[in-house]
Amino acid sequence: MYSEKVMDHFTNPRNVGEIPDADGVGEVGNAKCGDIMRIYLDIKGDIIKDVKFKTFGCGAAVATSSMVTEMVKGKTIDEALEISNAAVAEALGGLPPNKLHCSNLAADALHAAIKNYHEKMTKDKG
Amino acid sequence: MRKVYLDHSATTPVDPEVASLMMTYYTEKYGNPSSIHSFGQEAKQALEEARRQVADFIGAKSEEIIFTSGGTEADNLAIIGVTKAYQKKGKHLITSAVEHHAVLETLEYLAKNGFDLTILPVDENGRVSVEDVKKAIRPDTIFMSIMHANNEVGTIQPIAEIGRIARERGVIFHVDAVQSLGKIPVNVDAMNVDMLTISSHKIYGPKGVGALYVRKGIRLAPRAHGGGQEKKRRSGTENTPGIIGFGRACELSQERMAEEALRLEKLRDRLLHGITERIDHVKVNGPRGSERLPNNVNVSIQFVEGESLLLSLDMLGIAASSGSACTSGSLDPSHVLLAMGMPHEIAHGSLRFSLGRQNTQEDVDYVLDQLPKIVERLRMMSPLYDQVKQRTLKAL
């Protein structure tokens, strides 16, 4: 059903956890749909120094969350904004067709965390 | 790695004795039962012997058994065949919200094509109320279909009582007994049923074979027209090896059922109690005790998702199933759990273990050993579990 890479990320997810006082936190999905992804960012300058996630969901939801954290670590904010859900799925060697919509939201969670970071920055300046 | 198969409600292995008997009818006694030569006649004889074995198991007469390709075809034949034959009498049909899709989808199809369908609700244990049945029957009600035991949560319905009411009110009563056959007694007279669906691969027989019992006197319009097999009610050359395997599987099941049910019930309760003792925030889905199939365990484990549980169990050699959306093939979790009033988020974390002949206490203890570790790992990852610990989310 899933590729080896998906199963690897599901079994040994990278960067699970939380960042206390994170610079940006983003959450997408809801429990009713069966998927929630939350991403925490630690940003220095415009570089993503550290990233962690927590996910409630199926194998694809966990694997895409894990993969997006690997893809984004050490990248600039602009580079992170260019990562799409499709790119995450591709990096995992593809997902079953029925998973492409419901469980492939990790990039959305990342973008939500960056948005949250920008909002905090604006607030701090104001 | 240890392999523990706990998905017997999905399918069972074929009994080796059944498989070797079937082989004879593939390679040696391969005649077509409709042929008049000796090859055909020996197959015909074995086919009729199987019909008697199947009929015996459910307290029916041989001539009341129609062999089909399985439970789904039998359900379709019952529902479409009867409504076609009796549509001039009325257009109202009754079923329950927790039926198998083979019944629900077929009735929904009829509802889109001129019939009127009432879907009865169930209580929190998945049980249909006899009072609701009484109230739902109208002068134009021609047909009702209620399952004997539920495939997901194992709830056993009060079929004999519902059947008595149906008979009093002149409603043809169909029962899908695919999950109950071989686990609890199934008798068409004691249960007051007019039609009954059964399937071979749930009782250690081959896949691709089932049967529909049709009480003598009930009219049925055929779905498959052709050579006139099965008394013109289901044309097509009979699947003799499969049917003969089904017949023998019925006989073996009949011999072992009483003892096996007691054994499975003990394993079931050990597993159920073990899970609720070892894991917090767990809900048992369906009734406890004698109103539940002896081999069914169904629990919802809050803050984790069913498919993740299945994948993790599978990596440890444990095969189970779930009612989460990911495994139902739609965006919604199991219609059975939702009908029982369970919120979506808890239904997504449901897990079904269905026990069978090969399972031992060691198997159950292996699951009880592994499952809490899996749940702990997934909850560590779950943002919902944090909220519970911080008391911002309500837990069971």
Coordinates of C-alpha atoms in Angstrom, one line a residue:
Chain A
M1 CA 0.0 0.0 0.0
Y2 CA 2.7 2.5 1.0
S3 CA 6.3 2.8 -0.4
E4 CA 9.3 1.8 1.7
K5 CA 10.1 5.4 2.3
V6 CA 6.7 6.2 3.6
M7 CA 6.9 3.2 6.0
D8 CA 10.4 4.3 7.1
H9 CA 9.1 7.8 8.0
F10 CA 6.1 6.3 9.7
T11 CA 8.2 3.9 11.7
N12 CA 11.0 6.2 12.5
P13 CA 9.5 9.7 12.2
R14 CA 12.1 12.5 12.3
N15 CA 11.7 15.6 14.5
V16 CA 8.8 14.5 16.6
G17 CA 8.0 16.8 19.5
E18 CA 7.5 20.4 20.4
I19 CA 9.7 23.5 20.6
P20 CA 8.9 25.5 23.7
D21 CA 8.4 29.2 22.9
A22 CA 8.6 28.4 19.2
D23 CA 8.9 31.3 16.8
G24 CA 6.0 30.0 14.7
V25 CA 3.4 27.3 15.2
G26 CA 1.0 26.1 12.5
E27 CA -1.8 23.6 12.7
V28 CA -4.1 22.2 10.0
G29 CA -6.8 19.6 9.8
N30 CA -9.2 18.6 12.5
A31 CA -10.0 15.5 14.6
K32 CA -13.4 15.0 12.8
C33 CA -11.6 14.3 9.5
G34 CA -9.1 12.1 11.3
D35 CA -6.0 14.2 10.6
I36 CA -4.3 17.0 12.6
M37 CA -0.8 18.3 11.9
R38 CA 1.0 20.8 14.1
I39 CA 4.4 22.2 13.2
Y40 CA 6.8 24.2 15.4
L41 CA 9.5 26.4 14.0
D42 CA 12.7 27.9 15.5
I43 CA 13.8 30.7 13.2
K44 CA 17.1 32.7 13.4
G45 CA 17.4 35.6 10.9
D46 CA 15.5 34.1 8.0
I47 CA 16.8 30.5 8.5
I48 CA 14.8 27.7 9.9
K49 CA 17.1 26.4 12.6
D50 CA 14.9 23.8 14.1
V51 CA 11.6 22.2 13.3
K52 CA 9.3 19.7 15.2
F53 CA 5.9 18.2 14.6
K54 CA 3.0 16.5 16.3
T55 CA 0.5 14.6 14.2
F56 CA -2.7 12.7 14.8
G57 CA -3.6 10.7 11.7
C58 CA -2.9 7.8 9.3
G59 CA 0.4 6.5 8.1
A60 CA 0.6 9.1 5.3
A61 CA -0.2 11.9 7.7
V62 CA 2.7 10.9 10.0
A63 CA 5.1 10.3 7.1
T64 CA 4.4 13.6 5.3
S65 CA 4.8 15.5 8.5
S66 CA 8.2 13.8 9.2
M67 CA 9.3 14.4 5.6
V68 CA 8.5 18.1 5.5
T69 CA 10.5 18.7 8.7
E70 CA 13.5 17.0 7.0
M71 CA 13.0 19.0 3.8
V72 CA 12.8 22.4 5.6
K73 CA 15.5 22.2 8.3
G74 CA 18.3 24.8 7.5
K75 CA 16.3 26.3 4.7
T76 CA 15.4 30.0 4.4
I77 CA 11.8 31.1 4.9
D78 CA 11.4 31.8 1.2
E79 CA 12.7 28.3 0.3
A80 CA 10.3 26.8 2.8
L81 CA 7.4 28.7 1.3
E82 CA 8.1 27.0 -2.1
I83 CA 7.6 23.5 -0.7
S84 CA 4.2 22.2 -1.8
N85 CA 2.2 19.2 -0.6
A86 CA 2.9 17.6 -4.0
A87 CA 6.7 18.0 -3.4
V88 CA 6.4 16.3 0.0
A89 CA 4.5 13.4 -1.6
E90 CA 7.1 13.1 -4.3
A91 CA 10.0 13.1 -1.9
L92 CA 8.3 10.1 -0.2
G93 CA 8.2 8.2 -3.5
G94 CA 4.5 8.9 -4.0
L95 CA 1.4 8.2 -2.0
P96 CA -1.7 6.1 -2.8
P97 CA -4.2 8.2 -4.8
N98 CA -6.8 8.3 -2.0
K99 CA -4.2 9.8 0.4
L100 CA -3.2 12.7 -1.8
H101 CA -6.0 14.9 -0.6
C102 CA -7.0 14.0 2.9
S103 CA -3.6 13.2 4.5
N104 CA -1.1 15.2 2.5
L105 CA -1.3 18.5 4.4
A106 CA 2.2 18.8 5.9
A107 CA 3.3 21.7 3.6
D108 CA 0.1 23.5 4.6
A109 CA 1.0 23.1 8.2
L110 CA 4.5 24.4 7.5
H111 CA 3.1 27.4 5.7
A112 CA 0.7 28.1 8.6
A113 CA 3.6 28.1 11.0
I114 CA 5.5 30.6 8.8
K115 CA 2.4 32.8 8.7
N116 CA 2.2 32.6 12.4
Y117 CA 5.8 33.6 12.6
H118 CA 5.2 36.7 10.4
E119 CA 2.2 37.7 12.5
K120 CA 4.2 37.5 15.7
M121 CA 7.0 39.6 14.1
T122 CA 4.5 42.3 13.0
K123 CA 3.0 42.3 16.4
D124 CA 6.3 42.6 18.1
K125 CA 7.3 45.6 15.9
G126 CA 3.9 47.3 16.5
Chain B
M1 CA 8.3 -13.0 13.6
R2 CA 5.2 -14.1 15.4
K3 CA 2.1 -14.0 13.1
V4 CA -1.2 -13.4 14.8
Y5 CA -4.2 -13.3 12.5
L6 CA -7.1 -11.6 14.2
D7 CA -9.3 -10.6 11.2
H8 CA -11.5 -13.7 10.9
S9 CA -14.6 -11.5 10.3
A10 CA -12.9 -10.4 7.1
T11 CA -12.1 -13.9 6.0
T12 CA -10.9 -17.3 7.4
P13 CA -8.3 -19.8 6.1
V14 CA -9.8 -22.8 4.3
D15 CA -9.9 -25.9 6.5
P16 CA -7.3 -28.3 5.0
E17 CA -9.8 -31.1 4.9
V18 CA -12.2 -28.9 2.9
A19 CA -9.4 -27.8 0.6
S20 CA -8.3 -31.4 -0.2
L21 CA -12.0 -32.5 -0.8
M22 CA -12.4 -29.6 -3.2
M23 CA -9.3 -30.5 -5.1
T24 CA -10.9 -33.8 -6.2
Y25 CA -13.7 -31.8 -7.8
Y26 CA -11.3 -29.7 -9.8
T27 CA -9.1 -32.4 -11.2
E28 CA -11.0 -35.7 -11.1
K29 CA -14.7 -35.3 -10.7
Y30 CA -14.9 -32.2 -12.8
G31 CA -18.2 -32.9 -14.6
N32 CA -20.9 -30.3 -15.2
P33 CA -23.9 -31.2 -12.9
S34 CA -26.3 -30.5 -15.7
S35 CA -24.7 -33.2 -17.9
I36 CA -26.5 -36.6 -18.1
H37 CA -23.3 -38.7 -18.4
S38 CA -21.6 -40.3 -15.3
F39 CA -19.1 -37.4 -15.0
G40 CA -22.0 -35.0 -14.7
Q41 CA -24.1 -37.2 -12.4
E42 CA -21.3 -37.7 -9.9
A43 CA -20.9 -34.0 -9.7
K44 CA -24.6 -33.5 -9.4
Q45 CA -24.8 -36.0 -6.5
A46 CA -22.0 -34.2 -4.6
L47 CA -23.7 -30.9 -5.3
E48 CA -27.0 -32.1 -3.8
E49 CA -25.2 -33.6 -0.8
A50 CA -23.6 -30.2 -0.2
R51 CA -27.0 -28.6 -0.5
R52 CA -28.3 -30.9 2.2
Q53 CA -25.3 -30.1 4.5
V54 CA -25.9 -26.4 4.1
A55 CA -29.6 -26.7 4.7
D56 CA -29.1 -28.9 7.8
F57 CA -26.9 -26.3 9.3
I58 CA -29.6 -23.7 9.3
G59 CA -32.6 -25.9 9.8
A60 CA -33.9 -25.6 6.3
K61 CA -34.9 -28.0 3.5
S62 CA -32.6 -28.7 0.6
E63 CA -34.9 -27.2 -2.0
E64 CA -34.9 -23.9 -0.1
I65 CA -31.2 -23.3 -0.7
I66 CA -29.9 -21.3 -3.7
F67 CA -26.1 -21.3 -4.2
T68 CA -24.5 -18.0 -5.1
S69 CA -21.1 -16.4 -5.6
G70 CA -21.1 -15.2 -2.0
G71 CA -22.9 -13.0 0.6
T72 CA -23.1 -9.9 -1.5
E73 CA -24.8 -11.7 -4.4
A74 CA -27.2 -13.5 -2.0
D75 CA -28.2 -10.1 -0.4
N76 CA -28.7 -8.6 -3.9
L77 CA -30.8 -11.6 -5.1
A78 CA -32.9 -11.5 -1.9
I79 CA -33.6 -7.8 -2.0
I80 CA -34.0 -7.2 -5.8
G81 CA -35.6 -10.6 -6.4
V82 CA -38.3 -10.1 -3.8
T83 CA -39.1 -6.5 -4.4
K84 CA -39.4 -7.2 -8.1
A85 CA -41.8 -10.1 -7.5
Y86 CA -43.9 -8.2 -4.9
Q87 CA -43.8 -4.6 -6.1
K88 CA -47.5 -4.6 -7.0
K89 CA -48.3 -5.3 -3.3
G90 CA -46.4 -2.3 -2.0
K91 CA -43.3 -0.1 -2.3
H92 CA -42.2 0.3 1.3
L93 CA -39.0 -1.4 2.6
I94 CA -37.3 -1.4 6.0
T95 CA -33.8 -2.0 7.1
S96 CA -31.4 -0.8 9.9
A97 CA -28.6 1.8 9.9
V98 CA -25.9 -0.8 10.7
E99 CA -26.4 -3.3 7.9
H100 CA -23.6 -4.5 5.7
H101 CA -23.1 -2.3 2.5
A102 CA -24.3 -5.2 0.4
V103 CA -27.8 -4.7 2.0
L104 CA -27.7 -0.9 2.5
E105 CA -26.4 0.0 -0.9
T106 CA -28.8 -2.3 -2.7
L107 CA -31.8 -0.9 -0.8
E108 CA -30.6 2.7 -1.4
Y109 CA -30.5 1.8 -5.1
L110 CA -34.1 0.7 -4.9
A111 CA -35.0 3.9 -3.0
K112 CA -33.6 5.9 -5.9
N113 CA -35.8 3.8 -8.2
G114 CA -39.3 4.3 -6.9
F115 CA -39.3 2.4 -3.6
D116 CA -39.7 4.0 -0.2
L117 CA -37.1 3.1 2.4
T118 CA -37.1 3.4 6.2
I119 CA -33.7 3.0 7.9
L120 CA -34.2 2.1 11.6
P121 CA -31.8 3.7 14.1
V122 CA -29.8 1.7 16.7
D123 CA -29.0 2.3 20.3
E124 CA -25.5 3.0 21.6
N125 CA -24.7 -0.8 21.5
G126 CA -25.8 -1.1 17.9
R127 CA -29.1 -2.8 18.7
V128 CA -32.4 -2.3 16.8
S129 CA -35.5 -1.7 18.9
V130 CA -38.4 -4.1 18.4
E131 CA -40.7 -1.2 19.2
D132 CA -39.2 0.8 16.3
V133 CA -39.8 -2.2 14.0
K134 CA -43.5 -2.3 15.0
K135 CA -43.9 1.4 14.4
A136 CA -42.1 1.4 11.1
I137 CA -44.3 -1.3 9.4
R138 CA -47.0 0.2 7.2
P139 CA -49.8 -1.4 5.1
D140 CA -47.6 -1.1 2.0
T141 CA -44.5 -2.6 3.6
I142 CA -43.4 -5.6 1.6
F143 CA -39.9 -6.4 2.8
M144 CA -37.6 -6.0 5.7
S145 CA -33.9 -6.8 6.0
I146 CA -32.1 -6.9 9.4
M147 CA -28.7 -8.5 10.0
H148 CA -28.3 -11.3 12.6
A149 CA -25.0 -10.1 14.0
N150 CA -23.0 -7.0 13.1
N151 CA -19.7 -7.5 11.3
E152 CA -17.9 -4.6 13.1
V153 CA -19.1 -4.6 16.7
G154 CA -20.6 -8.1 17.0
T155 CA -24.0 -7.0 18.2
I156 CA -26.6 -9.7 18.0
Q157 CA -30.1 -8.5 17.0
P158 CA -33.4 -9.8 18.5
I159 CA -34.1 -11.5 15.2
A160 CA -36.7 -14.0 16.5
E161 CA -38.9 -11.2 17.9
I162 CA -38.5 -9.0 14.9
G163 CA -39.3 -12.1 12.7
R164 CA -42.5 -12.8 14.7
I165 CA -43.7 -9.2 14.1
A166 CA -42.9 -9.3 10.4
R167 CA -44.8 -12.6 10.0
E168 CA -47.9 -11.2 11.9
R169 CA -47.9 -8.1 9.6
G170 CA -47.2 -10.1 6.4
V171 CA -43.8 -8.6 5.7
I172 CA -41.2 -10.7 4.0
F173 CA -38.2 -10.9 6.4
H174 CA -34.6 -11.3 5.2
V175 CA -31.6 -11.7 7.5
D176 CA -28.0 -11.4 6.6
A177 CA -26.4 -14.1 8.8
V178 CA -22.9 -14.0 7.2
Q179 CA -21.2 -13.1 10.5
S180 CA -23.3 -15.2 12.9
L181 CA -23.1 -18.6 11.0
G182 CA -20.8 -21.0 12.8
K183 CA -20.5 -18.7 15.8
I184 CA -24.0 -18.8 17.3
P185 CA -27.0 -21.0 16.4
V186 CA -28.7 -20.0 13.2
N187 CA -32.1 -21.7 12.6
V188 CA -34.5 -20.3 10.1
D189 CA -37.6 -21.6 11.9
A190 CA -36.6 -20.5 15.4
M191 CA -35.6 -17.1 14.0
N192 CA -38.9 -16.7 12.0
V193 CA -37.1 -15.6 8.9
D194 CA -38.2 -16.0 5.3
M195 CA -34.8 -15.5 3.6
L196 CA -31.3 -15.8 5.0
T197 CA -27.9 -15.0 3.5
I198 CA -24.8 -17.0 4.4
S199 CA -21.2 -17.1 3.1
S200 CA -18.6 -19.9 2.9
H201 CA -15.4 -18.0 3.5
K202 CA -16.3 -16.8 7.0
I203 CA -16.6 -20.4 8.2
Y204 CA -13.3 -21.9 6.9
G205 CA -14.7 -22.7 3.5
P206 CA -13.6 -21.2 0.1
K207 CA -14.2 -17.7 -1.1
G208 CA -16.6 -17.1 -4.0
V209 CA -19.4 -19.2 -2.6
G210 CA -22.5 -18.3 -0.6
A211 CA -26.1 -19.2 -0.3
L212 CA -29.6 -17.7 0.0
Y213 CA -32.2 -19.5 1.9
V214 CA -35.7 -18.8 0.5
R215 CA -38.6 -20.2 2.5
K216 CA -40.9 -22.4 0.4
G217 CA -43.8 -20.2 -1.0
I218 CA -41.8 -17.0 -1.3
R219 CA -41.6 -15.8 -4.9
L220 CA -38.3 -14.5 -6.3
A221 CA -37.6 -12.9 -9.6
P222 CA -34.2 -14.2 -10.9
R223 CA -31.3 -11.8 -11.4
A224 CA -29.2 -14.1 -13.6
H225 CA -31.2 -15.6 -16.6
G226 CA -29.8 -18.5 -18.7
G227 CA -29.6 -22.2 -18.4
G228 CA -32.1 -22.5 -15.5
Q229 CA -29.8 -23.9 -12.8
E230 CA -30.9 -23.6 -9.1
K231 CA -34.5 -24.1 -10.1
K232 CA -34.3 -21.2 -12.5
R233 CA -33.6 -18.8 -9.7
R234 CA -29.9 -18.4 -10.4
S235 CA -28.6 -19.5 -13.8
G236 CA -25.0 -20.3 -14.5
T237 CA -22.9 -23.5 -14.2
E238 CA -22.6 -24.3 -10.5
N239 CA -19.2 -23.7 -8.8
T240 CA -19.1 -27.4 -7.8
P241 CA -15.7 -27.5 -6.0
G242 CA -16.6 -24.4 -4.0
I243 CA -20.1 -25.5 -3.2
I244 CA -18.9 -28.9 -2.1
G245 CA -16.3 -27.2 0.1
F246 CA -18.9 -25.0 1.6
G247 CA -21.1 -28.0 2.4
R248 CA -18.2 -29.8 4.2
A249 CA -17.3 -26.5 6.0
C250 CA -20.9 -26.3 7.3
E251 CA -20.7 -29.8 8.6
L252 CA -17.4 -29.2 10.4
S253 CA -18.6 -25.9 11.8
Q254 CA -21.7 -27.6 13.1
E255 CA -19.7 -30.3 14.9
R256 CA -17.3 -27.7 16.5
M257 CA -19.5 -24.7 17.2
A258 CA -20.7 -25.2 20.8
E259 CA -17.2 -25.9 22.1
E260 CA -15.4 -23.4 19.9
A261 CA -17.8 -20.6 20.9
L262 CA -17.1 -21.1 24.6
R263 CA -13.3 -21.1 23.9
L264 CA -13.5 -17.9 21.8
E265 CA -15.7 -16.2 24.4
K266 CA -13.0 -16.6 27.0
L267 CA -10.3 -15.3 24.6
R268 CA -12.6 -12.4 23.7
D269 CA -13.1 -11.3 27.3
R270 CA -9.4 -11.7 28.1
L271 CA -8.6 -9.4 25.2
L272 CA -11.3 -6.9 26.0
H273 CA -10.5 -6.7 29.7
G274 CA -6.8 -6.7 29.0
I275 CA -7.0 -3.7 26.7
T276 CA -9.2 -1.7 29.0
E277 CA -7.0 -2.5 31.9
R278 CA -3.7 -1.6 30.2
I279 CA -4.7 1.4 28.2
D280 CA -6.5 4.6 29.4
H281 CA -9.1 6.6 27.4
V282 CA -10.5 3.4 25.7
K283 CA -14.1 2.8 24.9
V284 CA -15.5 -0.7 24.3
N285 CA -17.8 -0.6 21.2
G286 CA -20.9 -2.8 21.2
P287 CA -22.5 -4.8 24.0
R288 CA -20.7 -7.1 26.4
G289 CA -21.6 -10.7 27.3
S290 CA -24.1 -12.9 25.4
E291 CA -25.4 -10.1 23.2
R292 CA -22.1 -10.0 21.4
L293 CA -20.6 -12.5 19.0
P294 CA -18.1 -14.7 20.9
N295 CA -15.2 -13.8 18.6
N296 CA -15.6 -10.0 18.3
V297 CA -13.6 -7.3 20.1
N298 CA -14.0 -3.7 19.1
V299 CA -12.6 -0.8 21.0
S300 CA -12.0 2.9 20.3
I301 CA -8.6 4.2 21.4
Q302 CA -8.8 7.9 21.9
F303 CA -6.2 10.3 20.4
V304 CA -4.8 7.8 17.9
E305 CA -6.0 7.0 14.4
G306 CA -7.0 3.6 13.3
E307 CA -4.8 3.1 10.2
S308 CA -1.7 4.1 12.2
L309 CA -2.7 1.4 14.7
L310 CA -3.2 -1.2 12.0
L311 CA 0.2 -0.4 10.3
S312 CA 2.0 -0.6 13.7
L313 CA 0.3 -3.8 14.6
D314 CA 1.0 -5.3 11.2
M315 CA 4.7 -4.6 11.6
L316 CA 4.6 -6.8 14.7
G317 CA 2.8 -9.6 12.8
I318 CA -0.7 -8.8 14.1
A319 CA -3.6 -8.5 11.6
A320 CA -6.6 -6.5 12.7
S321 CA -9.1 -4.0 11.1
S322 CA -10.4 -0.5 11.8
G323 CA -13.5 1.6 11.2
S324 CA -11.4 4.8 10.5
A325 CA -12.1 6.8 7.4
C326 CA -8.7 5.7 6.0
T327 CA -9.7 2.1 6.0
S328 CA -13.4 2.6 5.0
G329 CA -12.4 4.0 1.6
S330 CA -14.4 7.2 2.2
L331 CA -13.9 10.4 4.1
D332 CA -16.2 9.3 6.9
P333 CA -15.5 6.6 9.5
S334 CA -17.6 3.5 9.9
H335 CA -21.3 4.0 9.3
V336 CA -21.9 1.5 12.1
L337 CA -20.0 3.4 14.8
L338 CA -21.6 6.7 13.6
A339 CA -25.1 5.1 13.8
M340 CA -24.3 4.1 17.4
G341 CA -23.8 7.8 18.2
M342 CA -20.0 7.8 18.3
P343 CA -18.3 11.2 17.4
H344 CA -16.2 11.1 14.3
E345 CA -12.9 11.7 16.2
I346 CA -13.5 8.6 18.4
A347 CA -14.7 6.4 15.5
H348 CA -11.4 7.2 13.7
G349 CA -9.5 5.4 16.5
S350 CA -11.5 2.2 16.4
L351 CA -9.9 -1.2 16.2
R352 CA -11.5 -4.6 15.6
F353 CA -10.0 -7.9 16.5
S354 CA -11.9 -11.0 15.3
L355 CA -10.8 -14.3 16.8
G356 CA -10.8 -17.7 15.1
R357 CA -9.9 -21.3 15.3
Q358 CA -6.1 -21.0 15.3
N359 CA -6.0 -18.3 17.9
T360 CA -4.6 -19.2 21.4
Q361 CA -4.3 -17.5 24.7
E362 CA -0.6 -16.8 23.8
D363 CA -1.9 -14.8 20.7
V364 CA -4.1 -12.7 22.9
D365 CA -1.3 -12.1 25.4
Y366 CA 1.0 -11.1 22.6
V367 CA -1.4 -8.4 21.5
L368 CA -1.9 -7.3 25.1
D369 CA 1.8 -7.0 25.4
Q370 CA 2.4 -5.0 22.2
L371 CA -0.7 -2.8 21.8
P372 CA -0.1 -0.5 24.8
K373 CA 3.4 0.2 23.5
I374 CA 2.0 1.1 20.1
V375 CA -0.6 3.4 21.6
E376 CA 2.0 5.1 23.8
R377 CA 4.2 5.8 20.8
L378 CA 1.4 7.2 18.7
R379 CA 0.0 9.2 21.5
M380 CA 3.5 10.8 22.0
M381 CA 3.1 12.0 18.5
S382 CA -0.5 13.1 18.8
P383 CA -1.3 16.8 19.4
L384 CA -4.6 15.8 20.9
Y385 CA -3.0 13.8 23.7
D386 CA -1.2 17.0 24.8
Q387 CA -4.5 18.8 25.1
V388 CA -5.8 16.0 27.3
K389 CA -2.9 16.2 29.6
Q390 CA -3.3 20.0 29.8
R391 CA -7.1 19.3 30.4
T392 CA -8.1 21.5 27.4
L393 CA -9.8 18.5 25.7
K394 CA -12.4 16.2 27.1
A395 CA -11.4 12.6 27.4
L396 CA -13.4 9.4 27.8

